[in-house]
Short mmCIF file of C-alpha atoms in Angstrom, two decimals:
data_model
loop_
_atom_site.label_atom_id
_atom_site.label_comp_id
_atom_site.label_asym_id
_atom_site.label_seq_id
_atom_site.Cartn_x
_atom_site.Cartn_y
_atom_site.Cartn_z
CA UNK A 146 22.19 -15.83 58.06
CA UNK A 147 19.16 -16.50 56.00
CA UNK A 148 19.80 -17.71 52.61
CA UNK A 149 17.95 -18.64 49.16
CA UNK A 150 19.24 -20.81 47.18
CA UNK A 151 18.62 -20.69 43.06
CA UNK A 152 19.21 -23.96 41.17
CA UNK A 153 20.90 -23.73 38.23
CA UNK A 154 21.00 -26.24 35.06
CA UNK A 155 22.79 -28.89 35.71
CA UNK A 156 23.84 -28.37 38.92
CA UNK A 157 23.32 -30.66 42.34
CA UNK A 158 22.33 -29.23 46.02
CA UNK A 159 25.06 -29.89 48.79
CA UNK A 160 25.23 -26.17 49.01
CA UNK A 161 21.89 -25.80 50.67
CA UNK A 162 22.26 -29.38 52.17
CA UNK A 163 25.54 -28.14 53.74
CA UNK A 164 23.73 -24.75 54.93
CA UNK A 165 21.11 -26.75 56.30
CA UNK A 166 23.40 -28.42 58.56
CA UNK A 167 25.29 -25.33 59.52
CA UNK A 168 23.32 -24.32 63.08
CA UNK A 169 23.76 -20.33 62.35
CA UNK A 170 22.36 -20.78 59.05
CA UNK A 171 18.87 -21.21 57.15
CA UNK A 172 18.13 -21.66 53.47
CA UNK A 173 14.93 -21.66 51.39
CA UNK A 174 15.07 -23.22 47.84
CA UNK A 175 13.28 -21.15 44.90
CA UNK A 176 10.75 -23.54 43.77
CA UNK A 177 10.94 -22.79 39.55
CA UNK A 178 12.85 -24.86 37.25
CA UNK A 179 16.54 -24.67 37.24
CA UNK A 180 17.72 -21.37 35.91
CA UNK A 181 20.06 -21.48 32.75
CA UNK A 182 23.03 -18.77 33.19
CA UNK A 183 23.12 -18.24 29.36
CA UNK A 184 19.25 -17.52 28.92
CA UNK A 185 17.28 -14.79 30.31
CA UNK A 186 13.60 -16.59 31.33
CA UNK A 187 10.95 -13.84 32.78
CA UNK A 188 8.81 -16.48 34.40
CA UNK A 189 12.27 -17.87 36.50
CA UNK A 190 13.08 -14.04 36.84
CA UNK A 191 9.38 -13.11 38.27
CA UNK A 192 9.34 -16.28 40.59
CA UNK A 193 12.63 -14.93 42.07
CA UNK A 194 11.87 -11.26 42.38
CA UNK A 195 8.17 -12.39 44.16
CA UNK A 196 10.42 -14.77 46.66
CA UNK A 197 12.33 -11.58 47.96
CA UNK A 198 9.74 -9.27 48.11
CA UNK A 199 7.49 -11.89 50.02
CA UNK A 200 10.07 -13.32 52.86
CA UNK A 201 13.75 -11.04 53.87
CA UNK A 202 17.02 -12.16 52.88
CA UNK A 203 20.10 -12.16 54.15
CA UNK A 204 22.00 -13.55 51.17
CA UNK A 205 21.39 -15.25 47.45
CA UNK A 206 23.28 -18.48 46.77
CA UNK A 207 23.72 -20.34 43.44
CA UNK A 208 25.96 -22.25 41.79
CA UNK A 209 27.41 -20.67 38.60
CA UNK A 210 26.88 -17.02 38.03
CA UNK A 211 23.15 -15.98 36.93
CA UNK A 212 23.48 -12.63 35.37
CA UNK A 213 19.26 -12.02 36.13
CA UNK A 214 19.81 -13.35 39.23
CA UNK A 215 22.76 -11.10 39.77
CA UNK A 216 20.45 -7.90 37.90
CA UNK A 217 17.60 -8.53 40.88
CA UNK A 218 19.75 -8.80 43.59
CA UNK A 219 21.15 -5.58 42.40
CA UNK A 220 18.24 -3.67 42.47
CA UNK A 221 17.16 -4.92 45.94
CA UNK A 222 20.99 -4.18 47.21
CA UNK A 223 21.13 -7.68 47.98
CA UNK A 224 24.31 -9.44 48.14
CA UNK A 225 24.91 -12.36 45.35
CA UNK A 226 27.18 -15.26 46.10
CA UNK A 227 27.81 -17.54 43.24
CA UNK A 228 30.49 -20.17 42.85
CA UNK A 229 31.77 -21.70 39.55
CA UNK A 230 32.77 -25.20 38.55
CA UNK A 231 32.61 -24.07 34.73
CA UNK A 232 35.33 -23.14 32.18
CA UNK A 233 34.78 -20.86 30.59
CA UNK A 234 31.06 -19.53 31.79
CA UNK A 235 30.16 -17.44 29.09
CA UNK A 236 27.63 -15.27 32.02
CA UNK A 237 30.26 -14.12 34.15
CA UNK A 238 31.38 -12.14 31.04
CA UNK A 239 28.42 -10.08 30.69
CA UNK A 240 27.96 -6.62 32.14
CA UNK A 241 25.90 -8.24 35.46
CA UNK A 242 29.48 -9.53 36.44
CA UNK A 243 30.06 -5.85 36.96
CA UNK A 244 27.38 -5.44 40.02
CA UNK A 245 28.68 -4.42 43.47
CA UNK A 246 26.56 -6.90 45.06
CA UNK A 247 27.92 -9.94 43.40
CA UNK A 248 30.53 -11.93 45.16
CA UNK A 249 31.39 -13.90 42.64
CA UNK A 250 33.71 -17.50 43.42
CA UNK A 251 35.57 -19.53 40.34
CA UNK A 252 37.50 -22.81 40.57
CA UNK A 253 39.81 -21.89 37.86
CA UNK A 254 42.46 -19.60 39.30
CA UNK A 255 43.32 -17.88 36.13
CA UNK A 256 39.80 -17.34 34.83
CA UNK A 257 39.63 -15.44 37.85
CA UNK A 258 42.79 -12.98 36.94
CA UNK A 259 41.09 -12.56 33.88
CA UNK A 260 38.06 -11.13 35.42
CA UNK A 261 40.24 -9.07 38.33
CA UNK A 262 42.12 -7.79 35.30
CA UNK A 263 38.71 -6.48 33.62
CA UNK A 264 38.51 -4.93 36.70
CA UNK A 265 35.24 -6.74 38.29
CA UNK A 266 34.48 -6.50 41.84
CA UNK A 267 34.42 -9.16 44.19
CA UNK A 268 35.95 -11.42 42.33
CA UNK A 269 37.74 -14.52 44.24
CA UNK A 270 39.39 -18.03 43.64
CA UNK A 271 37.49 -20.65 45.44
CA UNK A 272 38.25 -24.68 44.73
CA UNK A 273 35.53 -27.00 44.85
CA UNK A 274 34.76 -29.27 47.36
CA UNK A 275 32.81 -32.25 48.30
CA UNK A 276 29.89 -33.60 50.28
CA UNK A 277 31.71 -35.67 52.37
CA UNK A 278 28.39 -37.05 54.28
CA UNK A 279 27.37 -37.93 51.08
CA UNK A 280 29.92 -39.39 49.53
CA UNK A 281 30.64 -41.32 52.90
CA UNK A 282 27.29 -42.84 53.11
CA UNK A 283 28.22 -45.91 50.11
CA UNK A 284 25.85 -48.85 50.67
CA UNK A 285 28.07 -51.35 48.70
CA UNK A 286 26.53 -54.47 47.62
CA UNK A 287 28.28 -57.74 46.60
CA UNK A 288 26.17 -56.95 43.22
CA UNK A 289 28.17 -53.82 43.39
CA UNK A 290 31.23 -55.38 43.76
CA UNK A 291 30.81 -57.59 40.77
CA UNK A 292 29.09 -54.81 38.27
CA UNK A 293 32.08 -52.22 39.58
CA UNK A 294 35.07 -53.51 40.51
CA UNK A 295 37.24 -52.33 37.28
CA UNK A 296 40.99 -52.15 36.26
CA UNK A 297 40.18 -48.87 35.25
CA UNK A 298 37.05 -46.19 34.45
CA UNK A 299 35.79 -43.40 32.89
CA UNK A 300 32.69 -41.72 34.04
CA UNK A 301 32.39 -38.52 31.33
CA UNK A 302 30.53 -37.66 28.25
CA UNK A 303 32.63 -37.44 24.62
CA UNK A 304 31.52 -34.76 23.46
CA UNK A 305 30.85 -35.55 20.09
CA UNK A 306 27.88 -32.75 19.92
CA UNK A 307 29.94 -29.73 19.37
CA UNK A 308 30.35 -26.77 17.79
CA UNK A 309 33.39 -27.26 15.27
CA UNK A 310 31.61 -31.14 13.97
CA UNK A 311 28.54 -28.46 13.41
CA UNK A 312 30.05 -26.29 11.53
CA UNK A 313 33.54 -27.17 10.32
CA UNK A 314 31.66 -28.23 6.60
CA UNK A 315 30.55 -24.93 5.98
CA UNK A 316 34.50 -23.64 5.56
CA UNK A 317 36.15 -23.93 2.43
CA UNK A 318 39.17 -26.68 3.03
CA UNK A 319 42.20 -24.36 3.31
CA UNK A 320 40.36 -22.93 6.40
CA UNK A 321 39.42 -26.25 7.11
CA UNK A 322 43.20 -26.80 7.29
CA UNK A 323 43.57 -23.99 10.04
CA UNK A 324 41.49 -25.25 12.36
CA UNK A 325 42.43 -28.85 11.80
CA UNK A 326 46.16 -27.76 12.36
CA UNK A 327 45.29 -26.31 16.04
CA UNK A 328 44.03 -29.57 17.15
CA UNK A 329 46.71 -31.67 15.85
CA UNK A 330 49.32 -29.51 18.02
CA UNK A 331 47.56 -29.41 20.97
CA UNK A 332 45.99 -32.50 21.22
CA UNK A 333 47.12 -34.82 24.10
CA UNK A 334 49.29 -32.20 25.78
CA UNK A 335 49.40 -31.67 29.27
CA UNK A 336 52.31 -30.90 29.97
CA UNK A 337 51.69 -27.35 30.95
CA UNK A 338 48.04 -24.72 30.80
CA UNK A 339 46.80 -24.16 27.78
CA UNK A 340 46.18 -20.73 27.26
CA UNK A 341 42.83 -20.18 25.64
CA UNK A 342 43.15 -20.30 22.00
CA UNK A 343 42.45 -17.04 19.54
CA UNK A 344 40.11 -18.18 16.82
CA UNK A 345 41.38 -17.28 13.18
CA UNK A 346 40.25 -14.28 12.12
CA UNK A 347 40.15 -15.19 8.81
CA UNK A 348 37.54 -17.76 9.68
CA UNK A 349 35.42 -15.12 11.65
CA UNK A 350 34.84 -12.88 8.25
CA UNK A 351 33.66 -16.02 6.23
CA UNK A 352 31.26 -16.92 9.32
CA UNK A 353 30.23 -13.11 9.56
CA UNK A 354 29.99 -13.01 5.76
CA UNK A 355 28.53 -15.95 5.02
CA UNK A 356 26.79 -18.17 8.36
CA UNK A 357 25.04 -14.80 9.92
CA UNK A 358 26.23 -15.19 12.85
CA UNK A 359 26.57 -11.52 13.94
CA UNK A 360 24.86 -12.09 17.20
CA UNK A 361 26.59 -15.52 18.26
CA UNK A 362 29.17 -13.36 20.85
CA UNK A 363 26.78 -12.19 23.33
CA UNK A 364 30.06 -11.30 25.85
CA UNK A 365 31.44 -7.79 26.64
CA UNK A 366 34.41 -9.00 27.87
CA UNK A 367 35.64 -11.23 25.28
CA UNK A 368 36.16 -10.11 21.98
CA UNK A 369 35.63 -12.37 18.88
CA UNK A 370 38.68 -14.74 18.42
CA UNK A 371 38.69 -15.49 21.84
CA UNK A 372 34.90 -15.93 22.23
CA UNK A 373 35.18 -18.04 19.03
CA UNK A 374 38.10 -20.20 20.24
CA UNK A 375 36.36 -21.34 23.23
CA UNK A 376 33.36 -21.44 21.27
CA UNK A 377 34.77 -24.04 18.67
CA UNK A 378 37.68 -25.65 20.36
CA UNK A 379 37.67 -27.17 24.02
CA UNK A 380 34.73 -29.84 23.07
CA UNK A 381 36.34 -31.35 19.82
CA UNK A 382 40.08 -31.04 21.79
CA UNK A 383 38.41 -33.01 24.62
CA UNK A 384 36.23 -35.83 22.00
CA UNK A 385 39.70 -36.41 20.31
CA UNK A 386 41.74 -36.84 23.58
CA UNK A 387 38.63 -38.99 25.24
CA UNK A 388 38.73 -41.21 22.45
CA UNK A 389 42.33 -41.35 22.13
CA UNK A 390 43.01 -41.82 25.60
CA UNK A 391 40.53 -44.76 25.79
CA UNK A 392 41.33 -46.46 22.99
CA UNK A 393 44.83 -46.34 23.85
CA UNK A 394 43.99 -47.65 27.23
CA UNK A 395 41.76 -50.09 25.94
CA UNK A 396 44.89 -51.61 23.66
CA UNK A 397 46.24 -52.52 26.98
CA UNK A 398 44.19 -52.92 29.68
CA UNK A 399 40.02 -53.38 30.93
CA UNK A 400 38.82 -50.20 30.79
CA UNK A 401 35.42 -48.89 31.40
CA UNK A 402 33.23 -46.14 29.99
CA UNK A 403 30.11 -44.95 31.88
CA UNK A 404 28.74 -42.43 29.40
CA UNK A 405 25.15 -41.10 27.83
CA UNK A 406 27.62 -40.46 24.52
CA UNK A 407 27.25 -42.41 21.75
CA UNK A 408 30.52 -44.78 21.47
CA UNK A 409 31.08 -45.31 17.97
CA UNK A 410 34.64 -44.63 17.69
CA UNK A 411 35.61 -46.47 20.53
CA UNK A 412 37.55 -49.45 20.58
CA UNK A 413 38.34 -52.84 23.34
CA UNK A 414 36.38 -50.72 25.61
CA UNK A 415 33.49 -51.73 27.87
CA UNK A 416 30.53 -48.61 27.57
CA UNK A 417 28.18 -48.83 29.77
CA UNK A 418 24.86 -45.77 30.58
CA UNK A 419 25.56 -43.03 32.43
CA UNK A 420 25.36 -43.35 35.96
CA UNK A 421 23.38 -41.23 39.18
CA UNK A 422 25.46 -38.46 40.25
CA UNK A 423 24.27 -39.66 43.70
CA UNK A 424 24.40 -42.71 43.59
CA UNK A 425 26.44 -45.55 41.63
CA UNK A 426 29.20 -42.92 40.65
CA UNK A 427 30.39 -43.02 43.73
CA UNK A 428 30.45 -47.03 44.16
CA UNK A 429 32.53 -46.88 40.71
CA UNK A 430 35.06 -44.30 42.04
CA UNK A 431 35.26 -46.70 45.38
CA UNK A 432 36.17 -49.90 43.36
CA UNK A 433 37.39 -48.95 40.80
CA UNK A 434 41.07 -49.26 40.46
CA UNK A 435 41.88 -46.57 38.71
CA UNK A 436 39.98 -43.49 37.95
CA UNK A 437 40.50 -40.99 35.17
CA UNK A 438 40.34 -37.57 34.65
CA UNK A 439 40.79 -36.29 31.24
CA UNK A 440 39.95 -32.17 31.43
CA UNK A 441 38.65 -29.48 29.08
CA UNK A 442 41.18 -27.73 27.95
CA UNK A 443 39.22 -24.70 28.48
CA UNK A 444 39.90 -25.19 32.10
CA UNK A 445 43.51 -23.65 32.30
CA UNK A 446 44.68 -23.97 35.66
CA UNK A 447 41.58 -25.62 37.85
CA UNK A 448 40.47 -29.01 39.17
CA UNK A 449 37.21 -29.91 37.69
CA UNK A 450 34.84 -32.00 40.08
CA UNK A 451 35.27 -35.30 39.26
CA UNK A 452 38.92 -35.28 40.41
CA UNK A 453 37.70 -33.83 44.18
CA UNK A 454 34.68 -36.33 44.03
CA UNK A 455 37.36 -39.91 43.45
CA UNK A 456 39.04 -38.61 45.99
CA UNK A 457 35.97 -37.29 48.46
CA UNK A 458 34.97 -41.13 48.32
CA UNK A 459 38.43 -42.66 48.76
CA UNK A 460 38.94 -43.39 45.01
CA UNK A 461 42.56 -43.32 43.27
CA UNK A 462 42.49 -40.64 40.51
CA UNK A 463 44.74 -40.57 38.07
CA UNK A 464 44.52 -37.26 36.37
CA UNK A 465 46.05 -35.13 33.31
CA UNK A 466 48.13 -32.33 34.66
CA UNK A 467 46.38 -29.19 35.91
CA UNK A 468 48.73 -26.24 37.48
CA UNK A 469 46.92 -25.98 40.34
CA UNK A 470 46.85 -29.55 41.53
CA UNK A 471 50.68 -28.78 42.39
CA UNK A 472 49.35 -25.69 44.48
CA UNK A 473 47.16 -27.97 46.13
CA UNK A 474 47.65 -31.22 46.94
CA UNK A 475 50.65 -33.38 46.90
CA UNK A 476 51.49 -35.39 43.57
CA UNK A 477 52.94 -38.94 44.26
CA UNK A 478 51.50 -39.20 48.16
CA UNK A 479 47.77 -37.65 47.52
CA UNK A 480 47.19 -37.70 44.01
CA UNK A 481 48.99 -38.88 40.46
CA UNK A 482 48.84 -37.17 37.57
CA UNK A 483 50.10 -37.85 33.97
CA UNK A 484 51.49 -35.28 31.03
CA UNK A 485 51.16 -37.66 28.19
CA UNK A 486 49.71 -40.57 26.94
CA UNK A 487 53.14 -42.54 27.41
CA UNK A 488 53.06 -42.09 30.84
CA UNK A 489 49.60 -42.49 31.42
CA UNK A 490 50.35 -46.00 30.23
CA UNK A 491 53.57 -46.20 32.21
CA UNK A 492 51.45 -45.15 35.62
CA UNK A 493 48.65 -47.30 34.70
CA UNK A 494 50.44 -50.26 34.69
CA UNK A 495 52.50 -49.08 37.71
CA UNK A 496 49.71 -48.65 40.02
CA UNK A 497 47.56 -51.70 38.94
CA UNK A 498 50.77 -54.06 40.05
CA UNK A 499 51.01 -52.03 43.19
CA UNK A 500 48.29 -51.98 45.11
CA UNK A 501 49.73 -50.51 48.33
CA UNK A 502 50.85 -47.57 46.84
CA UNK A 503 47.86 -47.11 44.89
CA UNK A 504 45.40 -47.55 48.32
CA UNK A 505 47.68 -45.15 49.99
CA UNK A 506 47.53 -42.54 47.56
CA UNK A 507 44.04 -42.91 48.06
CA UNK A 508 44.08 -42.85 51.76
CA UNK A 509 46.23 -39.83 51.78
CA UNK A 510 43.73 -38.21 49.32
CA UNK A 511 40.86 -38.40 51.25
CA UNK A 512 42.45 -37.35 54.16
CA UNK A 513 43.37 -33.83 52.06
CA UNK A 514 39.55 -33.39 50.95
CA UNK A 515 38.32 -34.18 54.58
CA UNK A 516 40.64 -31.71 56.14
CA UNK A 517 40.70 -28.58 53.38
CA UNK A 518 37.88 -29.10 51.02
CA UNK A 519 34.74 -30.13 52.87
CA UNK A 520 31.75 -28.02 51.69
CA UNK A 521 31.09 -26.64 55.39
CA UNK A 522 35.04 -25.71 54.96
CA UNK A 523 34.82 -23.83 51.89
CA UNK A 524 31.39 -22.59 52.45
CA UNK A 525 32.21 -21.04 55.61
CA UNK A 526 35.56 -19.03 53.49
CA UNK A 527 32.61 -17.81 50.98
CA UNK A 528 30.68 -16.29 53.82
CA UNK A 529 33.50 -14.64 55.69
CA UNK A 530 34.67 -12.95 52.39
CA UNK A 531 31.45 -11.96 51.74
CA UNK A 532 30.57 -10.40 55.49
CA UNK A 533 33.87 -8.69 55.52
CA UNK A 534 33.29 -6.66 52.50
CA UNK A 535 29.40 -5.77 53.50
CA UNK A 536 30.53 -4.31 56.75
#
């Protein structure tokens, strides 16, 4: 088949590395700057449409659903595959979800019953995967060694630029008192999902009557307290349970932060710059001891990517509970996880004293990714679905 890929913001390019390498596939790259799924650009949009109407198609390929994307292949009957490492993606609940051309992949299994409910087509669970050639190819230096070789690391933005520290001033205090309460019960818990939060509606009329903020929801499948609790939630959840978690951590062990967020409420731990996707993040997951994953809460059942990538490069990962981690892999022989902040403690001081366990966790985790969640692997599953319901 002959493929184009779109970049999107943000996003990397195994999938039209791994295409590359597939024999019975070719793929072109759009040459325009990465498209942003949230905003509408008519010089990205004219770029694409000229691309199809200058060279034939078999197939467009993108990560993270592009609703103009989705609108052009629409019009030229072309099928859309898209595949989504976000939580939620405010585009894929936008009427362009709704096109019969899309085939549309998430990583977050319930995200994706949400959209099957709403009655989208083409709609399919898909975890991520990993660039194993890539991640395989680590040119360790001793200077590596020495600069990498923690206890245990972080590599993950705070997320102190969000929406609530924006806003939160602009509410009188007993509404301040709301929103305040909804962090303070569900911060730190992971035991369980968290089911996407509703968004007082109380504190939607004073924004409506007094921030103008009539055209902030620009969904048609989420109405306003759940468009508002993702909205103002997930990022402050996950800056309080980053710090937390670190400085907890910190109180008892040499932890590391690799991070372009500012650090100022951060405690007995080493910050260091943000590191290449490509490049030294990889060496750190490698020697690093321990690796964590602390996850939006916005992502209710999925893996995110980092915990795939530790393990795609034969790093321990020691994660916060996700459902579908038990679906997936095995907990205690492939992977560990932890439901609260007392037993991330107990595990990390388990597994730093116990090296063989540790390494064969790893081992065992690597093995998984190689043998179920290689990109050829879940690229190929993509296609198929795809061809079977073109036919």
């Amino acid at each position: 088949m002959d493929f184009l890929f779109v970049p999107s913001k943000n996003s990397i390019f195994d999938i039209p590395w791994t295409l590359q390498k597939m024999s019975e596939h070719t793929v072109d790259i759009l040459e325009c700057n990465p498209f942003d799924p949230n905003i509408s650009d008519n010089n990205q949009n004219d770029t694409l449409s000229r691309q199809l109407l200058e060279k034939p198609y078999d197939c467009v390929i993108s990560y993270l659903f592009i609703p103009p994307v989705s609108d052009i292949c629409a019009n030229q009957n072309l099928p859309y595959i898209s595949w989504t490492y976000d939580s939620p993606l405010i585009a894929l609940f936008t009427p362009s979800v709704f096109h019969s051309t899309n085939y549309t992949f998430i990583f977050d299994k319930k995200q994706c019953e949400r959209l099957i409910e709403a009655g989208v087509p083409h709609i399919y669970h898909m975890p991520l995967a990993v660039n194993l050639e890539r991640t395989g190819a680590l040119d360790i230096t001793p200077e590596d060694e020495t600069a990498f070789s923690h206890d245990i690391s972080f590599i993950g933005g705070l997320y102190e630029n969000n929406t609530y520290n924006a806003v939160i001033q602009q509410f009188p205090d007993y509404l301040q008192v709301k929103l305040k309460l909804y962090l303070m019960q569900n911060m730190c818990h992971w035991e369980s999902s968290r089911p996407w939060p509703q968004f007082p509606q109380e504190c939607i009329d004073y924004l409506y009557n007094n921030c103008h903020i009539e055209s902030w929801n620009p969904t048609s499948l989420m109405d306003d307290p759940t468009y508002y609790g993702q909205l103002f939630y997930p990022r402050k959840l996950a800056e309080l349970e980053r710090i937390a978690v670190l400085n907890t951590l910190g109180n008892h062990f040499d932890v590391h932060l690799y991070t372009n967020s500012p650090s100022t409420y951060l405690e007995n731990v080493h910050v260091h710059h943000g590191v290449s996707y490509y490049t030294d993040m990889n060496k750190i997951f490698y020697l690093s001891k321990i690796n964590l994953n602390i996850s939006l809460s916005s992502i209710e059942t999925g893996i995110p990517q980092r915990v795939l990538d530790i393990m795609g490069c034969g790093g321990f990962v020691l994660t916060n509970y996700q459902p579908e981690i038990e679906d997936l892999f095995e907990i205690g022989k492939e992977i560990e996880v932890f439901h609260n902040v007392d037993e991330l403690i107990e595990k990390c001081n388990y597994y730093l004293t116990h090296e063989r366990e540790r390494l064969t966790i790893a081992m065992n985790g690597y093995k998984k990714i190689r043998d179920a969640f290689s990109y050829p692997n879940q690229l190929q599953k993509m296609i198929s679905l795809m061809q079977e319901n073109t036919l």
